[in-house]
Amino acid sequence: MTVLSLHEVRRVHGSGETAVTALDGVSLSVGTGELVAVMGPSGSGKSTLLNLSGGLDRPTKGTVAVDGIVLDTCRRRELAALRRQRIGYVFQDLNLLAGLTAAENIALPLELDGVSSRRARELAETALADVDLDGLGGRFPDELSGGQQQRVAIARALIGRRRLVLADEPTGALDSHTGESVLRLLRSKVDGGAAGVLVTHDARHAAWADRVVFLRDGRIVDTTGPLDRPEELLSTQDGQR
Ligand SMILES: Nc1ncnc2c1ncn2[C@@H]1O[C@H](COP(=O)(O)OP(=O)(O)O)[C@@H](O)[C@H]1O
Ligand SMILES: [Mg+2]
């Protein structure tokens, strides 16, 4: 079942002489239980693709749909609810709210959806344990290390009944052991019935995905399954560094 679908998407930033075409004619479908990795050089349009997929940006042309709902024609309120309920994000800048504790940050999207605050806190504590942060729920973001903040952001993205999980280099601030456990969490969320898109520079991380999509200059230039063609995946990645 298709969760995310991009059809002939084009995104031009700015206008006139300074216009930059960040994505050009990109079509992509990601289904339930499927994790797609997106790789490509800096500036190739990876973050733009993720922002459009999550309804944080709108295409100049083409359509983006989540669960069959076309995001660009949604009303603002409808889009906000859809994002909160169905889409989980982990972005490079973590977007943790500085005035809320780690547990409150994680519980917030649930509470906004009407889950009782007691229940939301229980689920947040479980989510914290899943990312090895048991007991740190009462700390504020500035009382946590960069890697710990990253894990809070991941716990927040995976909590609840998210249908689509979008991660932009989620392991950036983490050591390789913790990075691995984050990918395992993402993988198990997807195996549990979500669809996932993971932007990564690391071929070992892309190997967790069912499919790898390569972007260059805003276009998809190759698609591969990492398990059937690992050598090609590694050599393509080296060529792009
Ligand atoms: N808000 C913006 N305004 C102008 N140009 C942008 C904006 N966001 C991205 N771009 C440009 O679009 C292209 C793709 O950017 P991005 O999606 O961030 O690539 P990546 O994540 O692969 O590094 C780049 O040339 C970038 O400079
Ligand atoms: Mg980026």
PDB file of N, CA and C and ligand atoms in Angstrom, residues 42-43 45-48 92 168-169 199 201, ligand 2:
ATOM      1  N   SER A  42      26.054  16.914  -1.939  1.00  0.00           N
ATOM      2  CA  SER A  42      25.497  18.101  -1.298  1.00  0.00           C
ATOM      3  C   SER A  42      24.884  19.009  -2.372  1.00  0.00           C
ATOM      4  N   GLY A  43      23.684  19.499  -2.102  1.00  0.00           N
ATOM      5  CA  GLY A  43      23.015  20.385  -3.063  1.00  0.00           C
ATOM      6  C   GLY A  43      22.222  19.650  -4.131  1.00  0.00           C
ATOM      7  N   GLY A  45      19.432  18.061  -3.766  1.00  0.00           N
ATOM      8  CA  GLY A  45      17.982  18.151  -3.586  1.00  0.00           C
ATOM      9  C   GLY A  45      17.405  17.206  -2.544  1.00  0.00           C
ATOM     10  N   LYS A  46      18.258  16.552  -1.757  1.00  0.00           N
ATOM     11  CA  LYS A  46      17.792  15.550  -0.790  1.00  0.00           C
ATOM     12  C   LYS A  46      16.869  16.176   0.265  1.00  0.00           C
ATOM     13  N   SER A  47      17.319  17.282   0.860  1.00  0.00           N
ATOM     14  CA  SER A  47      16.500  17.899   1.916  1.00  0.00           C
ATOM     15  C   SER A  47      15.217  18.485   1.328  1.00  0.00           C
ATOM     16  N   THR A  48      15.311  19.030   0.135  1.00  0.00           N
ATOM     17  CA  THR A  48      14.108  19.550  -0.531  1.00  0.00           C
ATOM     18  C   THR A  48      13.098  18.432  -0.720  1.00  0.00           C
ATOM     19  N   GLN A  92      18.136  17.613  10.446  1.00  0.00           N
ATOM     20  CA  GLN A  92      19.493  17.933  10.872  1.00  0.00           C
ATOM     21  C   GLN A  92      19.474  18.923  12.030  1.00  0.00           C
ATOM     22  N   ASP A 168      16.496  13.024   7.954  1.00  0.00           N
ATOM     23  CA  ASP A 168      17.547  13.679   7.178  1.00  0.00           C
ATOM     24  C   ASP A 168      18.861  13.520   7.922  1.00  0.00           C
ATOM     25  N   GLU A 169      19.683  12.590   7.510  1.00  0.00           N
ATOM     26  CA  GLU A 169      20.943  12.272   8.176  1.00  0.00           C
ATOM     27  C   GLU A 169      20.794  12.211   9.695  1.00  0.00           C
ATOM     28  N   VAL A 199      17.625  10.019   4.428  1.00  0.00           N
ATOM     29  CA  VAL A 199      18.708  10.658   3.681  1.00  0.00           C
ATOM     30  C   VAL A 199      20.011  10.328   4.399  1.00  0.00           C
ATOM     31  N   HIS A 201      24.591   9.808   3.872  1.00  0.00           N
ATOM     32  CA  HIS A 201      25.806   9.813   3.061  1.00  0.00           C
ATOM     33  C   HIS A 201      26.524   8.479   3.162  1.00  0.00           C
TER      34      HIS A 201
HETATM   35 MG    MG B   2      20.448  18.380   3.028  1.00  0.00          MG
END
